[in-house]
Each structure stands twice: as structure tokens, then as C-alpha cells.
PDB file of C-alpha atoms and ligand atoms in Angstrom:
ATOM      1  CA  MET A  22    -228.573  63.715 232.557  1.00 47.00           C
ATOM      2  CA  LYS A  23    -225.697  62.866 230.777  1.00 55.00           C
ATOM      3  CA  LEU A  24    -225.277  59.981 233.352  1.00 51.00           C
ATOM      4  CA  ILE A  25    -228.944  58.569 232.438  1.00 54.00           C
ATOM      5  CA  HIS A  26    -228.377  58.451 228.671  1.00 61.00           C
ATOM      6  CA  CYS A  27    -224.698  56.664 229.342  1.00 55.00           C
ATOM      7  CA  LEU A  28    -226.781  54.202 231.863  1.00 53.00           C
ATOM      8  CA  GLY A  29    -229.440  53.673 228.957  1.00 57.00           C
ATOM      9  CA  LEU A  30    -226.500  53.304 226.392  1.00 55.00           C
ATOM     10  CA  ILE A  31    -224.909  50.394 228.387  1.00 57.00           C
ATOM     11  CA  LEU A  32    -228.408  48.908 228.887  1.00 53.00           C
ATOM     12  CA  ILE A  33    -228.875  49.005 225.195  1.00 55.00           C
ATOM     13  CA  LEU A  34    -225.365  47.266 224.204  1.00 53.00           C
ATOM     14  CA  ALA A  35    -225.910  44.534 227.212  1.00 54.00           C
ATOM     15  CA  CYS A  36    -229.065  43.661 226.321  1.00 50.00           C
ATOM     16  CA  LEU A  37    -227.890  43.734 222.360  1.00 52.00           C
ATOM     17  CA  SER A  38    -224.694  41.430 223.314  1.00 52.00           C
ATOM     18  CA  PHE A  39    -227.030  38.837 225.129  1.00 51.00           C
ATOM     19  CA  ALA A  40    -229.327  38.645 222.476  1.00 56.00           C
ATOM     20  CA  CYS A  41    -226.611  38.077 220.234  1.00 64.00           C
ATOM     21  CA  THR A  42    -225.145  35.400 221.867  1.00 78.00           C
ATOM     22  CA  PRO A  43    -225.441  32.308 220.287  1.00 86.00           C
ATOM     23  CA  ASN A  44    -227.006  29.254 221.619  1.00 92.00           C
ATOM     24  CA  PRO A  45    -224.360  26.722 221.977  1.00 92.00           C
ATOM     25  CA  TYR A  46    -225.970  23.858 221.340  1.00 94.00           C
ATOM     26  CA  LYS A  47    -228.060  25.478 218.012  1.00 95.00           C
ATOM     27  CA  SER A  48    -225.541  23.083 215.886  1.00 94.00           C
ATOM     28  CA  ILE A  49    -225.979  20.044 217.684  1.00 95.00           C
ATOM     29  CA  ASN A  50    -229.554  20.544 217.934  1.00 96.00           C
ATOM     30  CA  LYS A  51    -230.377  20.983 214.091  1.00 96.00           C
ATOM     31  CA  GLN A  52    -228.246  17.356 213.700  1.00 96.00           C
ATOM     32  CA  HIS A  53    -230.478  15.658 216.426  1.00 96.00           C
ATOM     33  CA  LYS A  54    -233.651  17.040 214.540  1.00 97.00           C
ATOM     34  CA  LYS A  55    -232.131  15.924 211.004  1.00 96.00           C
ATOM     35  CA  LYS A  56    -231.188  12.220 212.963  1.00 95.00           C
ATOM     36  CA  VAL A  57    -234.952  12.625 214.351  1.00 96.00           C
ATOM     37  CA  GLU A  58    -236.241  12.998 211.122  1.00 96.00           C
ATOM     38  CA  ALA A  59    -234.652  10.137 209.447  1.00 95.00           C
ATOM     39  CA  ALA A  60    -236.005   8.016 212.618  1.00 93.00           C
ATOM     40  CA  THR A  61    -239.405   8.920 211.584  1.00 94.00           C
ATOM     41  CA  GLN A  62    -238.696   8.373 207.679  1.00 94.00           C
ATOM     42  CA  ASN A  63    -238.154   4.672 209.085  1.00 91.00           C
ATOM     43  CA  ILE A  64    -241.320   4.558 210.732  1.00 92.00           C
ATOM     44  CA  LEU A  65    -243.391   6.015 207.910  1.00 94.00           C
ATOM     45  CA  GLU A  66    -242.023   3.502 205.566  1.00 92.00           C
ATOM     46  CA  ILE A  67    -244.591   0.204 204.412  1.00 90.00           C
ATOM     47  CA  PRO A  68    -241.788  -2.730 205.050  1.00 85.00           C
ATOM     48  CA  LYS A  69    -241.638  -4.496 201.862  1.00 83.00           C
ATOM     49  CA  ALA A  70    -242.268  -8.336 201.736  1.00 78.00           C
ATOM     50  CA  GLY A  71    -240.714 -10.366 199.096  1.00 73.00           C
ATOM     51  CA  GLU A  72    -237.567  -8.524 199.464  1.00 77.00           C
ATOM     52  CA  GLU A  73    -233.990 -10.406 197.903  1.00 78.00           C
ATOM     53  CA  GLY A  74    -233.111 -12.960 200.379  1.00 82.00           C
ATOM     54  CA  ASP A  75    -236.496 -13.021 202.207  1.00 83.00           C
ATOM     55  CA  THR A  76    -237.673 -16.667 202.882  1.00 87.00           C
ATOM     56  CA  THR A  77    -240.554 -15.956 205.355  1.00 89.00           C
ATOM     57  CA  ASN A  78    -244.213 -16.333 204.009  1.00 88.00           C
ATOM     58  CA  VAL A  79    -244.884 -12.720 204.513  1.00 89.00           C
ATOM     59  CA  THR A  80    -247.163 -11.822 200.896  1.00 88.00           C
ATOM     60  CA  ASP A  81    -246.768  -8.403 199.438  1.00 87.00           C
ATOM     61  CA  LEU A  82    -250.296  -7.259 200.629  1.00 91.00           C
ATOM     62  CA  TRP A  83    -249.948  -4.629 203.257  1.00 92.00           C
ATOM     63  CA  VAL A  84    -252.843  -4.020 205.249  1.00 93.00           C
ATOM     64  CA  GLY A  85    -252.396  -1.078 207.614  1.00 93.00           C
ATOM     65  CA  THR A  86    -254.388  -0.886 210.990  1.00 95.00           C
ATOM     66  CA  THR A  87    -254.882   1.815 213.242  1.00 96.00           C
ATOM     67  CA  ASN A  88    -255.099  -0.036 216.557  1.00 96.00           C
ATOM     68  CA  PHE A  89    -251.108   0.597 217.689  1.00 95.00           C
ATOM     69  CA  SER A  90    -249.032   3.652 219.695  1.00 94.00           C
ATOM     70  CA  ILE A  91    -245.187   3.922 220.289  1.00 93.00           C
ATOM     71  CA  ARG A  92    -243.797   1.156 222.471  1.00 94.00           C
ATOM     72  CA  ARG A  93    -242.932   2.660 225.873  1.00 97.00           C
ATOM     73  CA  PRO A  94    -240.073   2.279 228.086  1.00 98.00           C
ATOM     74  CA  ASN A  95    -240.191  -0.216 230.707  1.00 98.00           C
ATOM     75  CA  PHE A  96    -237.076  -0.283 232.869  1.00 98.00           C
ATOM     76  CA  VAL A  97    -235.260   3.113 234.255  1.00 98.00           C
ATOM     77  CA  ILE A  98    -231.207   2.538 234.649  1.00 98.00           C
ATOM     78  CA  ILE A  99    -229.299   5.060 236.744  1.00 98.00           C
ATOM     79  CA  HIS A 100    -225.804   5.912 235.997  1.00 98.00           C
ATOM     80  CA  HIS A 101    -223.103   8.276 237.955  1.00 97.00           C
ATOM     81  CA  THR A 102    -220.968   9.935 234.987  1.00 96.00           C
ATOM     82  CA  ALA A 103    -217.640   9.640 236.146  1.00 95.00           C
ATOM     83  CA  GLN A 104    -217.054  12.846 234.685  1.00 93.00           C
ATOM     84  CA  ASP A 105    -215.781  16.215 236.405  1.00 91.00           C
ATOM     85  CA  SER A 106    -218.629  18.700 235.187  1.00 94.00           C
ATOM     86  CA  LEU A 107    -222.594  18.720 233.753  1.00 95.00           C
ATOM     87  CA  GLU A 108    -220.608  20.615 230.985  1.00 95.00           C
ATOM     88  CA  GLN A 109    -217.966  18.301 230.422  1.00 95.00           C
ATOM     89  CA  THR A 110    -220.889  14.937 230.210  1.00 96.00           C
ATOM     90  CA  ILE A 111    -223.145  17.296 227.385  1.00 96.00           C
ATOM     91  CA  ARG A 112    -220.051  17.585 225.753  1.00 96.00           C
ATOM     92  CA  THR A 113    -219.179  13.809 225.652  1.00 96.00           C
ATOM     93  CA  PHE A 114    -223.421  12.762 224.876  1.00 97.00           C
ATOM     94  CA  THR A 115    -222.709  15.271 221.761  1.00 96.00           C
ATOM     95  CA  LEU A 116    -219.552  14.113 220.501  1.00 96.00           C
ATOM     96  CA  PRO A 117    -220.125  11.777 217.567  1.00 94.00           C
ATOM     97  CA  ARG A 118    -217.466   9.880 218.147  1.00 97.00           C
ATOM     98  CA  THR A 119    -218.094   8.612 221.854  1.00 96.00           C
ATOM     99  CA  GLN A 120    -221.284   6.985 220.404  1.00 97.00           C
ATOM    100  CA  VAL A 121    -222.528   7.398 223.798  1.00 97.00           C
ATOM    101  CA  SER A 122    -225.690   9.316 225.622  1.00 97.00           C
ATOM    102  CA  SER A 123    -228.737   9.288 227.880  1.00 98.00           C
ATOM    103  CA  HIS A 124    -232.329  10.656 228.292  1.00 98.00           C
ATOM    104  CA  TYR A 125    -231.596  12.724 231.006  1.00 98.00           C
ATOM    105  CA  VAL A 126    -228.453  14.384 232.821  1.00 98.00           C
ATOM    106  CA  VAL A 127    -228.416  15.956 236.714  1.00 98.00           C
ATOM    107  CA  SER A 128    -226.117  18.199 237.778  1.00 97.00           C
ATOM    108  CA  LYS A 129    -225.284  18.305 241.608  1.00 97.00           C
ATOM    109  CA  ASP A 130    -227.442  21.397 242.128  1.00 97.00           C
ATOM    110  CA  GLY A 131    -230.536  19.595 240.773  1.00 98.00           C
ATOM    111  CA  THR A 132    -230.813  20.858 237.423  1.00 97.00           C
ATOM    112  CA  ILE A 133    -231.862  18.072 234.906  1.00 98.00           C
ATOM    113  CA  VAL A 134    -231.250  18.390 231.501  1.00 98.00           C
ATOM    114  CA  GLN A 135    -233.238  16.229 229.175  1.00 98.00           C
ATOM    115  CA  MET A 136    -230.996  15.225 225.897  1.00 98.00           C
ATOM    116  CA  LEU A 137    -233.650  12.593 223.887  1.00 98.00           C
ATOM    117  CA  ASN A 138    -236.935  12.325 223.759  1.00 98.00           C
ATOM    118  CA  ASP A 139    -238.177   9.513 226.090  1.00 98.00           C
ATOM    119  CA  TYR A 140    -239.164   7.555 223.112  1.00 97.00           C
ATOM    120  CA  LEU A 141    -236.044   7.413 221.329  1.00 97.00           C
ATOM    121  CA  ARG A 142    -233.180   4.715 222.341  1.00 97.00           C
ATOM    122  CA  SER A 143    -230.251   6.339 223.762  1.00 98.00           C
ATOM    123  CA  TRP A 144    -226.923   5.044 223.940  1.00 98.00           C
ATOM    124  CA  HIS A 145    -226.092   4.164 227.470  1.00 98.00           C
ATOM    125  CA  ALA A 146    -226.383   0.950 228.404  1.00 97.00           C
ATOM    126  CA  GLY A 147    -224.428  -0.725 226.433  1.00 96.00           C
ATOM    127  CA  ARG A 148    -223.807  -4.490 226.913  1.00 97.00           C
ATOM    128  CA  GLY A 149    -225.740  -5.833 229.577  1.00 97.00           C
ATOM    129  CA  LYS A 150    -228.518  -7.951 230.391  1.00 98.00           C
ATOM    130  CA  TRP A 151    -231.113  -8.323 233.207  1.00 98.00           C
ATOM    131  CA  GLY A 152    -233.399 -11.057 233.472  1.00 98.00           C
ATOM    132  CA  HIS A 153    -234.041 -12.129 229.836  1.00 97.00           C
ATOM    133  CA  ASP A 154    -234.153  -8.624 228.682  1.00 98.00           C
ATOM    134  CA  THR A 155    -230.518  -8.581 226.565  1.00 98.00           C
ATOM    135  CA  ASP A 156    -231.359  -4.993 225.104  1.00 98.00           C
ATOM    136  CA  LEU A 157    -231.823  -2.597 227.636  1.00 98.00           C
ATOM    137  CA  ASN A 158    -230.824   0.343 225.332  1.00 98.00           C
ATOM    138  CA  SER A 159    -234.505  -0.811 223.795  1.00 98.00           C
ATOM    139  CA  SER A 160    -236.313  -0.681 226.828  1.00 98.00           C
ATOM    140  CA  SER A 161    -234.785   0.880 229.077  1.00 98.00           C
ATOM    141  CA  ILE A 162    -234.740   5.582 229.510  1.00 98.00           C
ATOM    142  CA  GLY A 163    -231.032   6.593 231.182  1.00 98.00           C
ATOM    143  CA  ILE A 164    -230.391   8.930 233.661  1.00 98.00           C
ATOM    144  CA  GLU A 165    -226.630  10.086 234.199  1.00 98.00           C
ATOM    145  CA  LEU A 166    -225.944  11.862 237.260  1.00 98.00           C
ATOM    146  CA  ASP A 167    -223.255  14.397 237.275  1.00 97.00           C
ATOM    147  CA  ASN A 168    -220.485  12.948 239.895  1.00 97.00           C
ATOM    148  CA  ASN A 169    -216.947  11.632 239.271  1.00 95.00           C
ATOM    149  CA  GLY A 170    -217.601   8.150 240.800  1.00 96.00           C
ATOM    150  CA  SER A 171    -215.903   8.858 244.690  1.00 96.00           C
ATOM    151  CA  GLU A 172    -218.004  11.378 245.949  1.00 97.00           C
ATOM    152  CA  PRO A 173    -221.618  11.196 247.434  1.00 97.00           C
ATOM    153  CA  PHE A 174    -224.626  12.355 245.860  1.00 98.00           C
ATOM    154  CA  THR A 175    -225.946  15.990 246.664  1.00 98.00           C
ATOM    155  CA  THR A 176    -229.330  16.388 248.366  1.00 98.00           C
ATOM    156  CA  ALA A 177    -230.444  18.515 245.625  1.00 98.00           C
ATOM    157  CA  GLN A 178    -229.583  16.190 243.178  1.00 98.00           C
ATOM    158  CA  ILE A 179    -231.548  12.946 244.319  1.00 98.00           C
ATOM    159  CA  GLU A 180    -234.581  14.712 245.215  1.00 98.00           C
ATOM    160  CA  SER A 181    -234.863  16.267 241.523  1.00 98.00           C
ATOM    161  CA  LEU A 182    -233.966  12.803 240.846  1.00 98.00           C
ATOM    162  CA  LEU A 183    -236.902  11.345 242.963  1.00 98.00           C
ATOM    163  CA  SER A 184    -239.003  13.780 240.955  1.00 98.00           C
ATOM    164  CA  LEU A 185    -238.333  12.483 237.589  1.00 98.00           C
ATOM    165  CA  LEU A 186    -238.210   9.151 238.715  1.00 98.00           C
ATOM    166  CA  LYS A 187    -241.978   9.813 239.602  1.00 98.00           C
ATOM    167  CA  ARG A 188    -242.793  11.544 236.394  1.00 98.00           C
ATOM    168  CA  LEU A 189    -240.975   8.730 234.313  1.00 98.00           C
ATOM    169  CA  LYS A 190    -243.128   6.005 237.008  1.00 98.00           C
ATOM    170  CA  ASN A 191    -246.634   7.507 236.583  1.00 98.00           C
ATOM    171  CA  ASP A 192    -246.262   8.221 232.501  1.00 98.00           C
ATOM    172  CA  TYR A 193    -244.700   4.664 231.822  1.00 98.00           C
ATOM    173  CA  ASN A 194    -246.339   2.502 234.097  1.00 98.00           C
ATOM    174  CA  ILE A 195    -242.692   1.256 234.633  1.00 98.00           C
ATOM    175  CA  PRO A 196    -242.667  -1.987 238.063  1.00 98.00           C
ATOM    176  CA  THR A 197    -241.137  -1.149 241.006  1.00 98.00           C
ATOM    177  CA  ALA A 198    -238.313  -3.621 240.995  1.00 98.00           C
ATOM    178  CA  ASN A 199    -237.378  -2.033 237.498  1.00 98.00           C
ATOM    179  CA  PHE A 200    -235.653   0.752 238.350  1.00 98.00           C
ATOM    180  CA  ILE A 201    -231.857  -0.295 238.541  1.00 98.00           C
ATOM    181  CA  GLY A 202    -228.404   0.693 238.223  1.00 98.00           C
ATOM    182  CA  HIS A 203    -225.953   0.080 235.456  1.00 98.00           C
ATOM    183  CA  ALA A 204    -223.176  -2.203 237.215  1.00 98.00           C
ATOM    184  CA  ASP A 205    -226.516  -4.321 238.132  1.00 98.00           C
ATOM    185  CA  ILE A 206    -226.605  -4.997 234.097  1.00 98.00           C
ATOM    186  CA  ALA A 207    -223.274  -4.817 233.331  1.00 98.00           C
ATOM    187  CA  PRO A 208    -221.471  -6.573 236.304  1.00 98.00           C
ATOM    188  CA  ALA A 209    -218.119  -7.213 234.877  1.00 97.00           C
ATOM    189  CA  ARG A 210    -217.834  -3.800 232.869  1.00 98.00           C
ATOM    190  CA  LYS A 211    -219.217  -1.240 235.433  1.00 98.00           C
ATOM    191  CA  VAL A 212    -219.340   0.065 238.714  1.00 97.00           C
ATOM    192  CA  ASP A 213    -221.924   2.713 238.428  1.00 97.00           C
ATOM    193  CA  PRO A 214    -223.978   4.134 240.354  1.00 98.00           C
ATOM    194  CA  SER A 215    -221.351   4.066 243.391  1.00 98.00           C
ATOM    195  CA  ALA A 216    -222.550   2.543 246.643  1.00 98.00           C
ATOM    196  CA  HIS A 217    -222.559   6.156 247.981  1.00 98.00           C
ATOM    197  CA  PHE A 218    -225.648   5.747 245.802  1.00 98.00           C
ATOM    198  CA  PRO A 219    -229.185   5.482 248.194  1.00 98.00           C
ATOM    199  CA  TRP A 220    -230.880   3.110 246.794  1.00 98.00           C
ATOM    200  CA  GLN A 221    -232.501   2.727 250.192  1.00 98.00           C
ATOM    201  CA  LYS A 222    -234.359   6.094 250.226  1.00 98.00           C
ATOM    202  CA  LEU A 223    -235.063   5.520 246.222  1.00 98.00           C
ATOM    203  CA  ALA A 224    -237.160   2.083 246.908  1.00 98.00           C
ATOM    204  CA  GLU A 225    -238.575   3.719 250.271  1.00 98.00           C
ATOM    205  CA  GLU A 226    -240.223   6.062 247.615  1.00 98.00           C
ATOM    206  CA  GLY A 227    -241.354   3.213 245.586  1.00 98.00           C
ATOM    207  CA  TYR A 228    -238.541   2.614 242.827  1.00 98.00           C
ATOM    208  CA  GLY A 229    -236.521  -0.690 243.200  1.00 98.00           C
ATOM    209  CA  LEU A 230    -237.174  -2.953 245.750  1.00 98.00           C
ATOM    210  CA  TRP A 231    -235.304  -3.409 249.028  1.00 98.00           C
ATOM    211  CA  TYR A 232    -234.903  -6.241 251.860  1.00 98.00           C
ATOM    212  CA  ASP A 233    -237.206  -5.570 255.135  1.00 98.00           C
ATOM    213  CA  THR A 234    -235.346  -3.573 257.286  1.00 97.00           C
ATOM    214  CA  HIS A 235    -237.617  -4.356 260.281  1.00 97.00           C
ATOM    215  CA  MET A 236    -235.569  -7.801 260.385  1.00 96.00           C
ATOM    216  CA  VAL A 237    -232.545  -6.049 260.808  1.00 96.00           C
ATOM    217  CA  THR A 238    -231.076  -5.170 264.227  1.00 96.00           C
ATOM    218  CA  GLU A 239    -227.779  -4.331 265.787  1.00 94.00           C
ATOM    219  CA  ILE A 240    -225.995  -6.776 267.689  1.00 91.00           C
ATOM    220  CA  GLY A 241    -222.250  -5.964 269.659  1.00 90.00           C
ATOM    221  CA  ILE A 242    -219.701  -8.928 268.794  1.00 86.00           C
ATOM    222  CA  PRO A 243    -216.688  -9.207 270.515  1.00 88.00           C
ATOM    223  CA  ASP A 244    -213.377  -8.365 269.531  1.00 87.00           C
ATOM    224  CA  LYS A 245    -210.238 -10.053 270.589  1.00 87.00           C
ATOM    225  CA  ASN A 246    -209.739  -7.684 272.890  1.00 88.00           C
ATOM    226  CA  GLY A 247    -212.872  -8.063 274.731  1.00 86.00           C
ATOM    227  CA  GLN A 248    -214.418  -5.219 273.115  1.00 89.00           C
ATOM    228  CA  TYR A 249    -217.931  -5.518 271.852  1.00 90.00           C
ATOM    229  CA  ILE A 250    -218.058  -3.875 267.895  1.00 89.00           C
ATOM    230  CA  SER A 251    -222.173  -3.154 267.360  1.00 90.00           C
ATOM    231  CA  LYS A 252    -222.630  -4.490 264.066  1.00 89.00           C
ATOM    232  CA  GLU A 253    -226.422  -4.778 261.802  1.00 92.00           C
ATOM    233  CA  ILE A 254    -227.601  -7.902 261.375  1.00 94.00           C
ATOM    234  CA  MET A 255    -230.626  -9.874 259.321  1.00 97.00           C
ATOM    235  CA  LEU A 256    -232.921 -11.408 261.575  1.00 96.00           C
ATOM    236  CA  GLU A 257    -234.160 -13.968 258.831  1.00 96.00           C
ATOM    237  CA  PRO A 258    -232.475 -17.033 258.824  1.00 95.00           C
ATOM    238  CA  VAL A 259    -230.945 -18.528 255.822  1.00 96.00           C
ATOM    239  CA  PRO A 260    -232.221 -22.614 254.561  1.00 96.00           C
ATOM    240  CA  SER A 261    -229.723 -25.078 254.528  1.00 96.00           C
ATOM    241  CA  HIS A 262    -230.842 -25.351 250.519  1.00 96.00           C
ATOM    242  CA  PHE A 263    -230.560 -21.672 249.783  1.00 97.00           C
ATOM    243  CA  ASN A 264    -228.679 -21.389 246.397  1.00 98.00           C
ATOM    244  CA  PRO A 265    -226.938 -18.334 246.226  1.00 98.00           C
ATOM    245  CA  LYS A 266    -226.022 -17.973 242.981  1.00 98.00           C
ATOM    246  CA  GLU A 267    -229.416 -19.203 241.524  1.00 98.00           C
ATOM    247  CA  ALA A 268    -231.040 -16.378 243.906  1.00 98.00           C
ATOM    248  CA  LEU A 269    -228.816 -13.531 242.160  1.00 98.00           C
ATOM    249  CA  ARG A 270    -229.936 -15.069 238.873  1.00 98.00           C
ATOM    250  CA  ILE A 271    -233.807 -14.601 239.687  1.00 98.00           C
ATOM    251  CA  ILE A 272    -233.119 -11.033 240.828  1.00 98.00           C
ATOM    252  CA  GLY A 273    -231.844 -10.484 237.570  1.00 98.00           C
ATOM    253  CA  TYR A 274    -228.235 -10.852 237.520  1.00 98.00           C
ATOM    254  CA  ASP A 275    -226.325 -12.692 234.782  1.00 98.00           C
ATOM    255  CA  VAL A 276    -224.178 -14.525 236.894  1.00 98.00           C
ATOM    256  CA  SER A 277    -221.811 -15.950 234.441  1.00 98.00           C
ATOM    257  CA  ASP A 278    -219.134 -14.049 235.643  1.00 98.00           C
ATOM    258  CA  TYR A 279    -220.414 -15.641 239.297  1.00 98.00           C
ATOM    259  CA  THR A 280    -217.308 -12.917 241.116  1.00 98.00           C
ATOM    260  CA  SER A 281    -218.920  -9.713 239.170  1.00 98.00           C
ATOM    261  CA  ALA A 282    -222.457 -10.473 239.987  1.00 98.00           C
ATOM    262  CA  ILE A 283    -221.708 -10.649 243.426  1.00 98.00           C
ATOM    263  CA  ARG A 284    -219.377  -7.222 243.879  1.00 98.00           C
ATOM    264  CA  ALA A 285    -222.891  -6.023 241.651  1.00 98.00           C
ATOM    265  CA  PHE A 286    -225.251  -7.071 244.336  1.00 98.00           C
ATOM    266  CA  LYS A 287    -223.059  -5.296 246.754  1.00 98.00           C
ATOM    267  CA  ILE A 288    -222.459  -2.251 245.138  1.00 98.00           C
ATOM    268  CA  HIS A 289    -226.249  -2.047 245.231  1.00 98.00           C
ATOM    269  CA  PHE A 290    -227.813  -4.032 248.531  1.00 98.00           C
ATOM    270  CA  ILE A 291    -224.549  -4.149 251.073  1.00 98.00           C
ATOM    271  CA  GLN A 292    -222.595  -1.180 249.734  1.00 97.00           C
ATOM    272  CA  LYS A 293    -219.495  -2.051 251.942  1.00 95.00           C
ATOM    273  CA  ASN A 294    -216.508  -4.464 251.381  1.00 94.00           C
ATOM    274  CA  LEU A 295    -217.177  -4.633 248.252  1.00 96.00           C
ATOM    275  CA  ASP A 296    -214.593  -6.819 247.469  1.00 93.00           C
ATOM    276  CA  SER A 297    -215.196  -9.909 249.216  1.00 94.00           C
ATOM    277  CA  ASP A 298    -217.313 -12.507 249.034  1.00 96.00           C
ATOM    278  CA  LEU A 299    -220.921 -12.921 250.932  1.00 97.00           C
ATOM    279  CA  ASP A 300    -220.661 -13.478 254.152  1.00 96.00           C
ATOM    280  CA  ASP A 301    -223.367 -14.874 256.500  1.00 96.00           C
ATOM    281  CA  ASN A 302    -225.295 -11.470 256.954  1.00 96.00           C
ATOM    282  CA  ASP A 303    -225.227 -10.851 253.239  1.00 98.00           C
ATOM    283  CA  LEU A 304    -226.095 -14.149 252.419  1.00 98.00           C
ATOM    284  CA  ARG A 305    -229.805 -13.754 254.789  1.00 98.00           C
ATOM    285  CA  ILE A 306    -230.306  -9.722 253.227  1.00 98.00           C
ATOM    286  CA  LEU A 307    -230.145 -12.333 249.792  1.00 98.00           C
ATOM    287  CA  HIS A 308    -232.261 -14.649 250.901  1.00 98.00           C
ATOM    288  CA  ASN A 309    -234.600 -11.980 252.264  1.00 98.00           C
ATOM    289  CA  LEU A 310    -235.190  -9.851 248.742  1.00 97.00           C
ATOM    290  CA  TYR A 311    -234.809 -12.580 246.347  1.00 96.00           C
ATOM    291  CA  ARG A 312    -238.064 -13.282 247.326  1.00 95.00           C
ATOM    292  CA  LYS A 313    -239.196 -10.172 246.598  1.00 95.00           C
ATOM    293  CA  TYR A 314    -238.308 -10.958 243.082  1.00 95.00           C
ATOM    294  CA  LEU A 315    -240.168 -14.326 242.476  1.00 93.00           C
TER     295      LEU A 315
HETATM  296 ZN1  LIG B  22    -223.199   3.881 233.143  1.00 70.90          ZN
END
């Protein structure tokens, strides 16, 4: 009887201590709510015309219309965190001084933590350009994958990411070509997600474009010792007038720093020999690919 009482007491104490454990994110969640309310206030405000310095011809007659909805994201930008844990990333994204965030963080075990409403502008892209879009933060959803940058991504993480991408693509009707990486939009500054990232698998599921793999075959090339080394090559030849810089630009890359644009292309589509120039096979892949973006 005494033992049962004792066990009961332990159980009650355990329950109490669990219930009393403060939510470590209570304070930041409260601050988040305040900031969302401030942003909402901006939307509720009726714009004032004719204020000092306003040189437009907008009259002060305000006519509201009910034919509207909230603007939607049209890109997904994938990152690796370059940090060591989900907790560390959450801490970084909740410290005001870091000025960085993302909509979602995907942990190695596949757990996804959402940190912002999809309609809000996260600070994940920074300075960057894709095609003519120079404000990717405004047009995209940011997804960070917990990964230190030099390790493979886990199966659970990629499976979770795919389920999230499915929802986002469906909810916002995001075009297949608009699933890209941070390095793609900021080639001179960023290298994420790393060459370990399975872009081909994503493309096979409908997120991002890929070259025609049925045009790729394996051949044996003799080395100087007469040994054959197998190498994959794209069979489709490159026409003599092909301009790789123009092709990268058409895909979306900012080619103002051409060397960095080549590197970003290689991180995404070649995933090896990242520091070398485009070789014959890389050019064939680039040529095969860019026509999908025309
Ligand atoms: Zn990034």
C-alpha cells in the first residue's frame, strides 16, 4: 500500500514538473506575434496620397476594391544550414542580431519546424538574382536543411522535404523550374545546398529541372597506362554556335561573375570537379538543359 502511495506521489510530481516546464520559445513567439500584428497594421492602412515629396498624380480619392487576395510565393529556395544541429539553427534564426531566418527547417530525422507563415517575407535569400528577379526574399519560400555542408543529406530528411515540396507546389502552383538552391541565386556568395544534395531525385519528383538522363551513356576511356576508365557522357552533341554564358543566363544564373556562375551550375547539375571550367561533357549537359528553360 505504502509503495503504491509512493509511486503515485512520484507520478504526480513528474506530471507537475512536466506541466511547469516553461516553453523555451514562449517569449520569442510573443515577439513574433507582435511583429506580425505590426505588419498587418501596414496592410490595414489606407495609403495616403499627396503627402510631402509625393510627385505622382495619385488623387486623395481612395476607392477600395474587394477583388484581391494575398500575394503568393512563386519560388522555393533550398539551403543547407552549415550548422551542427536543429537547435543551433533555431537559435540563430531567433536572435534579432543575425537578421536571418527561413520559413522551414528540416532536421536530419525528418522533423520539420515551421518558423514563419508562408505569406511572410523571410530573410533567407539575401542579395541575389535569378533571371530578372532581384528580390527573391519577396517571391520565395526558404527551406533550410540541417546539414554542416560537407555531409550527405539523410534519407528521412529528403523524404520529409519531398512531402513539404508537394504541399507547397500544390498550394501555390509553383512552376517546376522554380525549385532552386541558394547557390543558384547567389553564385558569388553561396555554395548551398552542397553537391551532396540530390537535385536529380527532386527533379524526378517534379521539383526543379534536370537534363535528359536517357541521353547519357557510360563509355570506357583508355588512360596513359592503357587501362580503361569508365565515364558517363551525354550523347547529344553541342552545336558550334553554342554560347555557354548565354545558356547559363537563360537558365537564370547571374553571369556577371562568370566563374562563380559556372561553379554554381556545377554544384547543382554536375556535382563533381567543382573548381574546374566546363569540360566537353559539362557543355553537352548545359546545352541539353538550357533548352528546357527556353
Ligand atoms: Zn543559404
